[in-house]
mmCIF file of C-alpha atoms and ligand atoms in Angstrom:
data_model
loop_
_atom_site.group_PDB
_atom_site.id
_atom_site.type_symbol
_atom_site.label_atom_id
_atom_site.label_comp_id
_atom_site.label_asym_id
_atom_site.label_seq_id
_atom_site.Cartn_x
_atom_site.Cartn_y
_atom_site.Cartn_z
ATOM 1 C CA MET A 1 -2.325 -36.121 75.709
ATOM 2 C CA ASN A 2 1.498 -35.866 75.396
ATOM 3 C CA LYS A 3 2.012 -32.780 73.292
ATOM 4 C CA THR A 4 5.471 -33.896 71.998
ATOM 5 C CA VAL A 5 4.128 -37.219 70.682
ATOM 6 C CA HIS A 6 1.241 -35.427 69.136
ATOM 7 C CA LYS A 7 3.544 -32.928 67.375
ATOM 8 C CA ARG A 8 5.750 -35.673 65.895
ATOM 9 C CA ALA A 9 2.831 -37.802 64.798
ATOM 10 C CA HIS A 10 3.385 -37.158 61.029
ATOM 11 C CA ILE A 11 7.115 -37.121 61.111
ATOM 12 C CA THR A 12 8.657 -40.047 59.472
ATOM 13 C CA SER A 13 11.743 -41.324 57.576
ATOM 14 C CA ASP A 14 9.816 -43.801 55.347
ATOM 15 C CA VAL A 15 10.499 -42.500 51.834
ATOM 16 C CA ALA A 16 8.525 -45.352 50.128
ATOM 17 C CA ALA A 17 5.429 -44.684 52.125
ATOM 18 C CA ALA A 18 5.741 -40.890 51.367
ATOM 19 C CA ALA A 19 6.076 -41.637 47.652
ATOM 20 C CA ALA A 20 3.058 -43.929 47.927
ATOM 21 C CA ALA A 21 1.105 -41.116 49.607
ATOM 22 C CA LEU A 22 1.949 -38.767 46.696
ATOM 23 C CA LYS A 23 0.787 -41.380 44.219
ATOM 24 C CA ARG A 24 -2.573 -41.436 46.030
ATOM 25 C CA GLY A 25 -2.875 -37.616 45.697
ATOM 26 C CA GLY A 26 -1.795 -36.813 49.176
ATOM 27 C CA LEU A 27 0.455 -33.965 50.389
ATOM 28 C CA VAL A 28 3.884 -34.827 51.663
ATOM 29 C CA VAL A 29 6.402 -32.361 53.442
ATOM 30 C CA PHE A 30 9.883 -33.026 52.484
ATOM 31 C CA PRO A 31 13.288 -31.465 53.169
ATOM 32 C CA THR A 32 15.298 -29.686 50.559
ATOM 33 C CA GLU A 33 18.640 -27.929 51.056
ATOM 34 C CA THR A 34 16.797 -24.556 51.002
ATOM 35 C CA VAL A 35 13.611 -24.991 53.045
ATOM 36 C CA TYR A 36 11.059 -27.676 53.625
ATOM 37 C CA GLY A 37 8.501 -28.186 50.695
ATOM 38 C CA LEU A 38 4.812 -29.085 50.593
ATOM 39 C CA GLY A 39 4.839 -31.580 47.842
ATOM 40 C CA ALA A 40 2.003 -32.976 45.651
ATOM 41 C CA ASP A 41 1.828 -34.898 42.400
ATOM 42 C CA ALA A 42 2.271 -32.098 39.764
ATOM 43 C CA THR A 43 0.284 -33.988 37.142
ATOM 44 C CA SER A 44 -2.949 -34.008 39.337
ATOM 45 C CA ASP A 45 -5.219 -31.046 39.573
ATOM 46 C CA ALA A 46 -6.817 -32.453 42.722
ATOM 47 C CA ALA A 47 -3.505 -33.016 44.535
ATOM 48 C CA VAL A 48 -2.079 -29.599 43.477
ATOM 49 C CA SER A 49 -5.462 -28.013 44.575
ATOM 50 C CA ALA A 50 -4.897 -29.454 48.006
ATOM 51 C CA ILE A 51 -1.579 -27.435 48.273
ATOM 52 C CA TYR A 52 -3.309 -24.165 47.540
ATOM 53 C CA ALA A 53 -5.969 -24.938 50.065
ATOM 54 C CA ALA A 54 -3.625 -25.999 52.837
ATOM 55 C CA LYS A 55 -1.387 -22.873 52.348
ATOM 56 C CA GLY A 56 -4.288 -20.434 51.785
ATOM 57 C CA ARG A 57 -2.466 -19.548 48.640
ATOM 58 C CA PRO A 58 -4.171 -17.927 45.733
ATOM 59 C CA ALA A 59 -4.498 -20.149 42.618
ATOM 60 C CA THR A 60 -2.905 -17.271 40.568
ATOM 61 C CA ASN A 61 0.473 -17.947 42.186
ATOM 62 C CA PRO A 62 2.239 -20.859 40.260
ATOM 63 C CA LEU A 63 4.345 -23.482 41.953
ATOM 64 C CA ILE A 64 7.876 -24.738 41.408
ATOM 65 C CA ILE A 65 8.084 -28.159 39.892
ATOM 66 C CA HIS A 66 10.766 -30.445 41.544
ATOM 67 C CA LEU A 67 12.524 -33.200 39.584
ATOM 68 C CA ALA A 68 15.390 -35.686 40.196
ATOM 69 C CA THR A 69 17.569 -34.753 37.270
ATOM 70 C CA ALA A 70 18.149 -31.990 34.758
ATOM 71 C CA GLU A 71 17.210 -34.531 32.056
ATOM 72 C CA ASP A 72 13.756 -34.883 33.704
ATOM 73 C CA THR A 73 13.258 -31.086 33.644
ATOM 74 C CA ALA A 74 14.152 -30.919 29.858
ATOM 75 C CA ARG A 75 11.079 -33.018 29.156
ATOM 76 C CA LEU A 76 8.833 -30.320 30.698
ATOM 77 C CA VAL A 77 10.537 -27.103 29.630
ATOM 78 C CA GLU A 78 12.642 -25.781 26.633
ATOM 79 C CA MET A 79 16.067 -25.128 27.900
ATOM 80 C CA ASN A 80 18.254 -22.439 26.299
ATOM 81 C CA ASP A 81 22.083 -22.126 26.388
ATOM 82 C CA ALA A 82 22.230 -19.932 29.519
ATOM 83 C CA ALA A 83 19.819 -22.296 31.278
ATOM 84 C CA GLU A 84 21.966 -25.306 30.287
ATOM 85 C CA ARG A 85 25.056 -23.636 31.683
ATOM 86 C CA LEU A 86 23.290 -22.720 35.018
ATOM 87 C CA ALA A 87 21.827 -26.194 35.335
ATOM 88 C CA ARG A 88 25.288 -27.766 34.875
ATOM 89 C CA ALA A 89 26.894 -25.470 37.353
ATOM 90 C CA PHE A 90 24.150 -25.499 40.179
ATOM 91 C CA TRP A 91 21.917 -28.601 39.791
ATOM 92 C CA PRO A 92 21.244 -30.423 41.926
ATOM 93 C CA GLY A 93 21.080 -27.312 44.173
ATOM 94 C CA PRO A 94 19.225 -24.157 45.284
ATOM 95 C CA LEU A 95 18.491 -22.760 41.747
ATOM 96 C CA THR A 96 15.064 -22.482 40.106
ATOM 97 C CA LEU A 97 14.821 -21.732 36.309
ATOM 98 C CA VAL A 98 11.608 -20.297 34.723
ATOM 99 C CA LEU A 99 11.391 -21.500 31.100
ATOM 100 C CA PRO A 100 8.796 -22.032 28.306
ATOM 101 C CA TYR A 101 6.534 -24.913 29.205
ATOM 102 C CA ARG A 102 6.241 -27.714 26.656
ATOM 103 C CA PRO A 103 2.543 -27.986 25.860
ATOM 104 C CA GLN A 104 1.186 -31.596 26.661
ATOM 105 C CA ALA A 105 4.048 -32.238 29.084
ATOM 106 C CA GLY A 106 1.413 -33.248 31.641
ATOM 107 C CA VAL A 107 1.870 -30.668 34.471
ATOM 108 C CA SER A 108 -1.400 -29.587 36.081
ATOM 109 C CA ALA A 109 -2.510 -26.117 34.630
ATOM 110 C CA LEU A 110 -3.326 -25.254 38.227
ATOM 111 C CA ALA A 111 0.246 -25.779 39.329
ATOM 112 C CA ARG A 112 1.367 -23.534 36.409
ATOM 113 C CA ALA A 113 -1.466 -20.906 37.168
ATOM 114 C CA GLY A 114 -2.235 -21.226 33.507
ATOM 115 C CA LEU A 115 1.140 -19.633 32.469
ATOM 116 C CA GLU A 116 3.174 -20.461 29.397
ATOM 117 C CA THR A 117 6.327 -20.691 31.502
ATOM 118 C CA LEU A 118 7.099 -23.212 34.191
ATOM 119 C CA ALA A 119 9.490 -23.008 37.165
ATOM 120 C CA VAL A 120 11.677 -26.093 37.553
ATOM 121 C CA ARG A 121 14.267 -27.047 40.133
ATOM 122 C CA VAL A 122 16.435 -30.083 40.959
ATOM 123 C CA PRO A 123 16.946 -30.143 44.745
ATOM 124 C CA ALA A 124 20.160 -31.581 46.218
ATOM 125 C CA HIS A 125 18.987 -32.830 49.671
ATOM 126 C CA PRO A 126 19.366 -36.672 49.683
ATOM 127 C CA LEU A 127 15.816 -37.141 51.027
ATOM 128 C CA ALA A 128 14.378 -34.915 48.297
ATOM 129 C CA GLN A 129 16.272 -36.805 45.801
ATOM 130 C CA ALA A 130 15.189 -40.217 47.218
ATOM 131 C CA LEU A 131 11.517 -39.071 47.295
ATOM 132 C CA LEU A 132 11.645 -37.742 43.691
ATOM 133 C CA ARG A 133 13.157 -41.093 42.448
ATOM 134 C CA ALA A 134 10.707 -43.209 44.383
ATOM 135 C CA PHE A 135 7.698 -41.198 43.114
ATOM 136 C CA ASP A 136 9.262 -41.078 39.555
ATOM 137 C CA GLY A 137 7.513 -37.923 38.411
ATOM 138 C CA PRO A 138 7.201 -34.194 38.776
ATOM 139 C CA VAL A 139 6.402 -32.904 42.306
ATOM 140 C CA ALA A 140 5.003 -29.458 42.722
ATOM 141 C CA ALA A 141 6.165 -27.928 46.078
ATOM 142 C CA PRO A 142 6.002 -24.471 47.519
ATOM 143 C CA SER A 143 7.653 -23.787 50.920
ATOM 144 C CA ALA A 144 5.704 -25.614 53.654
ATOM 145 C CA ASN A 145 4.404 -22.563 55.475
ATOM 146 C CA VAL A 146 1.029 -20.896 55.779
ATOM 147 C CA SER A 147 1.211 -18.088 53.098
ATOM 148 C CA GLY A 148 2.936 -14.949 54.216
ATOM 149 C CA ARG A 149 4.701 -16.720 57.111
ATOM 150 C CA LEU A 150 8.350 -17.812 57.744
ATOM 151 C CA SER A 151 9.452 -20.828 55.627
ATOM 152 C CA PRO A 152 10.290 -23.922 57.757
ATOM 153 C CA THR A 153 13.873 -25.056 58.011
ATOM 154 C CA GLU A 154 13.225 -27.901 60.436
ATOM 155 C CA ALA A 155 10.569 -30.756 60.313
ATOM 156 C CA GLU A 156 9.283 -29.587 63.667
ATOM 157 C CA HIS A 157 8.455 -26.063 62.258
ATOM 158 C CA VAL A 158 5.922 -27.893 60.001
ATOM 159 C CA ALA A 159 4.686 -30.337 62.620
ATOM 160 C CA GLU A 160 3.863 -27.405 64.957
ATOM 161 C CA SER A 161 2.001 -25.354 62.271
ATOM 162 C CA PRO A 162 -1.555 -25.568 61.037
ATOM 163 C CA LEU A 163 -0.395 -27.121 57.841
ATOM 164 C CA ALA A 164 0.371 -30.424 59.633
ATOM 165 C CA ARG A 165 -3.220 -31.561 59.728
ATOM 166 C CA HIS A 166 -3.394 -31.367 55.830
ATOM 167 C CA VAL A 167 -0.438 -33.705 55.167
ATOM 168 C CA ALA A 168 0.013 -37.476 54.958
ATOM 169 C CA ALA A 169 3.681 -37.328 56.092
ATOM 170 C CA ILE A 170 6.490 -35.106 57.068
ATOM 171 C CA LEU A 171 9.828 -36.535 56.012
ATOM 172 C CA ASP A 172 12.484 -35.505 58.519
ATOM 173 C CA GLY A 173 15.872 -34.439 56.988
ATOM 174 C CA GLY A 174 17.134 -32.362 59.861
ATOM 175 C CA GLU A 175 18.077 -28.568 59.530
ATOM 176 C CA CYS A 176 18.113 -27.250 56.004
ATOM 177 C CA ALA A 177 21.749 -26.426 55.140
ATOM 178 C CA VAL A 178 21.026 -23.323 52.973
ATOM 179 C CA GLY A 179 18.098 -21.937 54.915
ATOM 180 C CA LEU A 180 16.782 -19.521 52.193
ATOM 181 C CA GLU A 181 14.553 -20.477 49.291
ATOM 182 C CA SER A 182 16.131 -21.014 45.780
ATOM 183 C CA THR A 183 17.417 -18.205 43.552
ATOM 184 C CA ILE A 184 14.893 -17.878 40.802
ATOM 185 C CA ILE A 185 16.182 -17.005 37.289
ATOM 186 C CA GLY A 186 13.898 -16.193 34.297
ATOM 187 C CA PHE A 187 14.510 -14.756 30.947
ATOM 188 C CA ASN A 188 13.053 -11.641 29.454
ATOM 189 C CA GLU A 189 11.658 -11.252 25.943
ATOM 190 C CA ALA A 190 15.114 -10.612 24.532
ATOM 191 C CA GLY A 191 16.204 -13.866 26.152
ATOM 192 C CA GLU A 192 18.402 -12.098 28.783
ATOM 193 C CA PRO A 193 18.513 -13.750 32.154
ATOM 194 C CA GLN A 194 16.842 -11.952 34.948
ATOM 195 C CA LEU A 195 16.917 -12.327 38.721
ATOM 196 C CA LEU A 196 13.287 -13.027 39.770
ATOM 197 C CA ARG A 197 14.035 -13.845 43.387
ATOM 198 C CA PRO A 198 17.403 -13.619 45.239
ATOM 199 C CA GLY A 199 18.049 -16.814 47.099
ATOM 200 C CA GLY A 200 20.443 -19.650 48.082
ATOM 201 C CA ILE A 201 22.871 -19.002 45.197
ATOM 202 C CA ALA A 202 24.517 -15.623 45.222
ATOM 203 C CA ARG A 203 24.020 -13.283 42.245
ATOM 204 C CA GLU A 204 27.875 -13.097 41.858
ATOM 205 C CA ASP A 205 28.152 -16.850 41.402
ATOM 206 C CA ILE A 206 25.256 -16.959 38.799
ATOM 207 C CA GLU A 207 26.781 -13.973 36.934
ATOM 208 C CA ALA A 208 30.335 -15.643 36.801
ATOM 209 C CA VAL A 209 28.760 -18.666 35.185
ATOM 210 C CA LEU A 210 26.808 -16.645 32.685
ATOM 211 C CA GLY A 211 29.686 -14.173 32.046
ATOM 212 C CA GLN A 212 27.181 -11.384 32.136
ATOM 213 C CA PRO A 213 25.262 -9.331 34.689
ATOM 214 C CA LEU A 214 21.714 -10.415 35.669
ATOM 215 C CA ARG A 215 18.906 -8.097 34.696
ATOM 216 C CA ALA A 216 16.438 -6.718 37.287
ATOM 217 C CA ALA A 217 13.066 -8.609 37.122
ATOM 218 C CA THR A 218 10.540 -7.042 34.684
ATOM 219 C CA THR A 219 7.021 -8.354 35.025
ATOM 220 C CA PRO A 220 5.453 -8.721 31.699
ATOM 221 C CA ALA A 221 1.685 -9.147 31.725
ATOM 222 C CA SER A 222 2.043 -12.763 30.878
ATOM 223 C CA GLN A 223 3.844 -13.359 34.173
ATOM 224 C CA PRO A 224 2.826 -12.910 37.735
ATOM 225 C CA THR A 225 4.950 -10.991 40.165
ATOM 226 C CA ALA A 226 6.865 -13.681 42.041
ATOM 227 C CA PRO A 227 5.230 -13.146 45.520
ATOM 228 C CA GLY A 228 8.778 -13.158 46.808
ATOM 229 C CA GLN A 229 8.761 -9.637 45.187
ATOM 230 C CA LEU A 230 5.769 -8.315 47.012
ATOM 231 C CA ALA A 231 6.036 -6.056 49.968
ATOM 232 C CA SER A 232 4.917 -7.956 53.240
ATOM 233 C CA HIS A 233 6.155 -11.509 53.207
ATOM 234 C CA TYR A 234 8.135 -14.146 55.101
ATOM 235 C CA ALA A 235 6.773 -12.358 58.324
ATOM 236 C CA PRO A 236 7.083 -13.383 61.959
ATOM 237 C CA ARG A 237 4.371 -12.062 64.311
ATOM 238 C CA ALA A 238 6.760 -9.418 65.996
ATOM 239 C CA LYS A 239 7.604 -6.236 64.298
ATOM 240 C CA LEU A 240 11.082 -5.961 62.789
ATOM 241 C CA ARG A 241 13.296 -2.883 63.133
ATOM 242 C CA LEU A 242 16.189 -3.143 60.630
ATOM 243 C CA ASN A 243 19.713 -1.872 60.569
ATOM 244 C CA ALA A 244 19.722 -1.561 64.274
ATOM 245 C CA LEU A 245 23.088 -1.053 65.815
ATOM 246 C CA ALA A 246 21.854 -2.197 69.223
ATOM 247 C CA PRO A 247 18.441 -3.138 70.693
ATOM 248 C CA GLU A 248 16.319 -0.692 72.519
ATOM 249 C CA GLU A 249 14.779 -1.543 75.882
ATOM 250 C CA GLY A 250 12.258 -4.341 75.531
ATOM 251 C CA GLU A 251 13.516 -5.532 72.087
ATOM 252 C CA MET A 252 15.151 -8.739 71.151
ATOM 253 C CA TYR A 253 18.280 -8.431 69.051
ATOM 254 C CA LEU A 254 19.019 -10.415 65.897
ATOM 255 C CA ALA A 255 22.780 -9.615 65.698
ATOM 256 C CA PHE A 256 25.489 -10.398 63.006
ATOM 257 C CA GLY A 257 29.193 -10.615 63.168
ATOM 258 C CA PRO A 258 32.104 -10.434 65.701
ATOM 259 C CA ASP A 259 31.515 -6.770 66.589
ATOM 260 C CA ALA A 260 27.828 -7.093 67.659
ATOM 261 C CA PRO A 261 27.168 -5.648 71.047
ATOM 262 C CA MET A 262 25.928 -8.676 72.930
ATOM 263 C CA THR A 263 26.352 -6.975 76.288
ATOM 264 C CA THR A 264 25.536 -3.459 77.441
ATOM 265 C CA GLY A 265 26.365 -2.093 80.856
ATOM 266 C CA GLY A 266 27.588 -5.461 81.950
ATOM 267 C CA LYS A 267 24.239 -7.152 81.105
ATOM 268 C CA ALA A 268 23.683 -9.658 78.329
ATOM 269 C CA VAL A 269 21.688 -8.251 75.458
ATOM 270 C CA PRO A 270 18.769 -10.531 74.886
ATOM 271 C CA GLY A 271 18.822 -12.117 71.365
ATOM 272 C CA LEU A 272 20.867 -14.320 69.061
ATOM 273 C CA ASN A 273 23.845 -13.841 66.618
ATOM 274 C CA LEU A 274 23.172 -15.082 63.182
ATOM 275 C CA SER A 275 26.892 -15.638 62.742
ATOM 276 C CA PRO A 276 29.399 -14.609 65.365
ATOM 277 C CA SER A 277 32.165 -14.993 62.848
ATOM 278 C CA GLY A 278 30.346 -12.818 60.208
ATOM 279 C CA ASP A 279 29.746 -15.716 57.727
ATOM 280 C CA LEU A 280 26.879 -14.968 55.423
ATOM 281 C CA ALA A 281 26.159 -18.612 54.565
ATOM 282 C CA GLU A 282 25.906 -19.450 58.315
ATOM 283 C CA ALA A 283 23.627 -16.372 58.832
ATOM 284 C CA ALA A 284 21.372 -17.508 55.907
ATOM 285 C CA ALA A 285 21.110 -21.027 57.385
ATOM 286 C CA ASN A 286 20.127 -19.536 60.801
ATOM 287 C CA LEU A 287 17.816 -16.679 59.664
ATOM 288 C CA TYR A 288 14.350 -18.274 59.685
ATOM 289 C CA ALA A 289 14.999 -20.573 62.672
ATOM 290 C CA TYR A 290 16.379 -17.552 64.789
ATOM 291 C CA LEU A 291 13.483 -15.397 63.818
ATOM 292 C CA ARG A 292 11.121 -18.078 65.002
ATOM 293 C CA ILE A 293 12.897 -18.433 68.297
ATOM 294 C CA LEU A 294 12.888 -14.738 68.985
ATOM 295 C CA ASP A 295 9.257 -14.417 67.713
ATOM 296 C CA ASP A 296 8.220 -17.243 70.158
ATOM 297 C CA THR A 297 9.395 -15.195 73.213
ATOM 298 C CA GLY A 298 6.272 -13.020 72.569
ATOM 299 C CA VAL A 299 8.453 -9.828 72.158
ATOM 300 C CA ASP A 300 6.826 -6.864 70.382
ATOM 301 C CA THR A 301 9.884 -5.931 68.315
ATOM 302 C CA ILE A 302 12.993 -7.758 66.959
ATOM 303 C CA ALA A 303 15.855 -5.369 66.255
ATOM 304 C CA VAL A 304 18.040 -6.712 63.415
ATOM 305 C CA ALA A 305 21.684 -5.796 62.880
ATOM 306 C CA PRO A 306 22.835 -4.484 59.572
ATOM 307 C CA ILE A 307 23.745 -7.289 57.152
ATOM 308 C CA PRO A 308 26.289 -6.822 54.291
ATOM 309 C CA ALA A 309 24.616 -6.710 50.936
ATOM 310 C CA THR A 310 27.105 -8.936 49.080
ATOM 311 C CA GLY A 311 26.808 -12.618 48.269
ATOM 312 C CA LEU A 312 24.017 -14.274 50.168
ATOM 313 C CA GLY A 313 23.538 -10.994 52.093
ATOM 314 C CA GLU A 314 21.352 -9.825 49.048
ATOM 315 C CA ALA A 315 18.821 -12.678 49.796
ATOM 316 C CA ILE A 316 18.968 -12.191 53.552
ATOM 317 C CA ASN A 317 18.361 -8.463 53.245
ATOM 318 C CA ASP A 318 15.528 -9.134 50.744
ATOM 319 C CA ARG A 319 13.716 -11.547 53.185
ATOM 320 C CA LEU A 320 14.365 -9.072 56.114
ATOM 321 C CA ARG A 321 12.856 -6.179 54.106
ATOM 322 C CA ARG A 322 9.754 -8.150 53.362
ATOM 323 C CA ALA A 323 9.402 -9.385 56.917
ATOM 324 C CA ALA A 324 9.632 -5.720 58.089
ATOM 325 C CA ALA A 325 7.214 -4.383 55.594
ATOM 326 C CA PRO A 326 3.797 -3.084 56.840
ATOM 327 C CA ARG A 327 1.347 -5.931 57.088
ATOM 328 C CA PRO A 328 -2.141 -6.144 55.729
ATOM 329 C CA ALA A 329 -4.666 -5.897 58.567
ATOM 330 C CA LYS A 330 -5.447 -9.698 58.514
ATOM 331 C CA GLN A 331 -2.111 -11.234 57.922
ATOM 332 C CA ARG A 332 -2.995 -14.417 59.607
ATOM 333 C CA SER A 333 -5.916 -15.073 57.183
ATOM 334 C CA ALA A 334 -3.863 -15.276 54.068
ATOM 335 C CA PRO A 335 -3.736 -11.807 52.456
ATOM 336 C CA GLN A 336 -4.520 -11.749 48.787
ATOM 337 C CA GLY A 337 -1.554 -11.808 46.525
ATOM 338 C CA GLU A 338 1.144 -11.807 49.211
ATOM 339 C CA GLN A 339 1.864 -15.522 49.358
ATOM 340 C CA THR A 340 4.465 -18.139 48.486
HETATM 341 O O1 LIG B 401 13.722 -23.162 47.553
HETATM 342 C C1 LIG B 401 12.632 -23.152 47.102
HETATM 343 O O2 LIG B 401 12.464 -22.706 45.963
HETATM 344 C C2 LIG B 401 11.416 -23.791 47.947
HETATM 345 C C3 LIG B 401 11.693 -25.300 48.017
HETATM 346 C C4 LIG B 401 10.579 -25.994 48.705
HETATM 347 O O3 LIG B 401 12.024 -25.810 46.743
HETATM 348 N N1 LIG B 401 10.206 -23.469 47.220
HETATM 349 C C5 LIG B 401 9.594 -22.262 47.230
HETATM 350 O O4 LIG B 401 8.358 -22.226 46.622
HETATM 351 O O5 LIG B 401 10.216 -21.275 47.699
HETATM 352 P P1 LIG B 401 7.444 -21.071 46.714
HETATM 353 O O6 LIG B 401 6.067 -21.418 46.185
HETATM 354 O O7 LIG B 401 7.376 -20.644 48.239
HETATM 355 O O8 LIG B 401 7.997 -19.893 45.808
HETATM 356 C C6 LIG B 401 7.963 -20.069 44.428
HETATM 357 C C7 LIG B 401 8.030 -18.763 43.727
HETATM 358 C C8 LIG B 401 6.882 -17.969 43.863
HETATM 359 O O9 LIG B 401 7.257 -16.613 44.147
HETATM 360 C C9 LIG B 401 6.144 -18.021 42.571
HETATM 361 O O10 LIG B 401 5.459 -16.888 42.212
HETATM 362 C C10 LIG B 401 7.425 -18.209 41.642
HETATM 363 O O11 LIG B 401 8.259 -19.076 42.346
HETATM 364 N N2 LIG B 401 7.075 -18.743 40.360
HETATM 365 C C11 LIG B 401 6.648 -20.069 40.094
HETATM 366 N N3 LIG B 401 6.410 -20.208 38.755
HETATM 367 C C12 LIG B 401 6.677 -19.130 38.140
HETATM 368 C C13 LIG B 401 6.618 -18.600 36.799
HETATM 369 N N4 LIG B 401 6.166 -19.389 35.799
HETATM 370 N N5 LIG B 401 7.045 -17.356 36.577
HETATM 371 C C14 LIG B 401 7.455 -16.506 37.538
HETATM 372 N N6 LIG B 401 7.522 -16.954 38.864
HETATM 373 C C15 LIG B 401 7.098 -18.219 39.154
HETATM 374 MG MG1 LIG B 402 7.415 -19.611 50.020
#
C-alpha cells in the first residue's frame, strides 16, 4: 500500500463534515494558532471519554473548552474584571482562562475532571473558528498528541501518530503560527491572577494589560497541578542536553540566534537553528517541529542552545526543561499524572 496516501487518509478540509462528526460523538483533530487540538463535543460524556482513551490521559486531568466567542464562554464560566480585560485584549488568541464553572452549564463532568473551575479558550485560527461556528457548541480539546509526547504543529504530525486511528477527521490548517500551547491564567483565592502555564502570550504582555504582576501558580487541593507543570513532559525520544554552547560528537544541535556555531573546523554542525535572526516568536513556532525532525534522525542526544528567558522565551524554556527532565521508565505507555 502507498504509505503517503495511507497517512493522509484522515486529512480533510471539509469543515461541515468535521462538525457533523463532532455531533455524532466522534473525535476531530483541528488546527489552532497554538498547536493542533483533539476535539470532542464537550457536553457528551461518551465523546469526552474517547479523548482520554485516545491520548492515554488520566481522567483526573481536565480539558480546555473551546468556544467561538467570548460571549459563548461567559455562558459557561463566571468572568471577573481581570478576566474581561484579558479576554478583550487577547481573544481570539492563545490565552486560556480558568474560572468558576456555572453549575448546569452543560459541560461534561468528565471534561472538567469534576472541578468547580473550567478552562476556556477562544482560538483565533480561521479553521478552528469555522469548526466551532459550524458545530455551534463547546468543544473540549487537549493537544492532539499521545500523552507526554510533543504537541503537533502540522496535520501530518497527527496523521503519522497512533492517535490517527481514533479520529473521524483531521482538518488541515497548515503549520501553527504560534507553535506553543496557550498561556493559562487562573485566579487564587484572593482573586489575584496566576500564571498556571507559560505559553503563546508572553507574561510581559499579560502583565501590561492587567497593570500588575502575575503570581506564581499555587495548587490548592481543589485544583490539579496543570500537567504542563509536571517534570517530564512534551518529550521527544532522544535525550536533551540544555544550554549547550555547541554540540558534542554524535549529537544533533538545536541552535538559536545569529552567533550559533553552525560549523566547526570547516565542517557543518548537524542540526537546525530555531531562529537564525534570534527572534523568539519564530523560535517558538519552530520548536516542536524541529525537535521532531532531529528526533527522527534517531540520534541519542539533542544539544539545545541557551534561549533567552524573556518574552516567549519563558514558555520555550519551560517546554525544554520538561522535555529534558528524567523520564519515567515506561514513557511510551502513558505515565500516570504526566500528561496533557
Ligand atoms: O493551546 C492550547 O491550550 C492547546 C490547544 C489545542 O487549544 N490545548 C492544550 O490542552 O494545550 P492540553 O489538554 O494539552 O493542556 C490543558 C492544560 C492541562 O495542563 C490541564 O491540566 C489544564 O490545562 N487545565 C484544564 N482545566 C483546568 C482547571 N480547571 N484548572 C487548572 N488547570 C486546568
Ligand atoms: Mg498537551
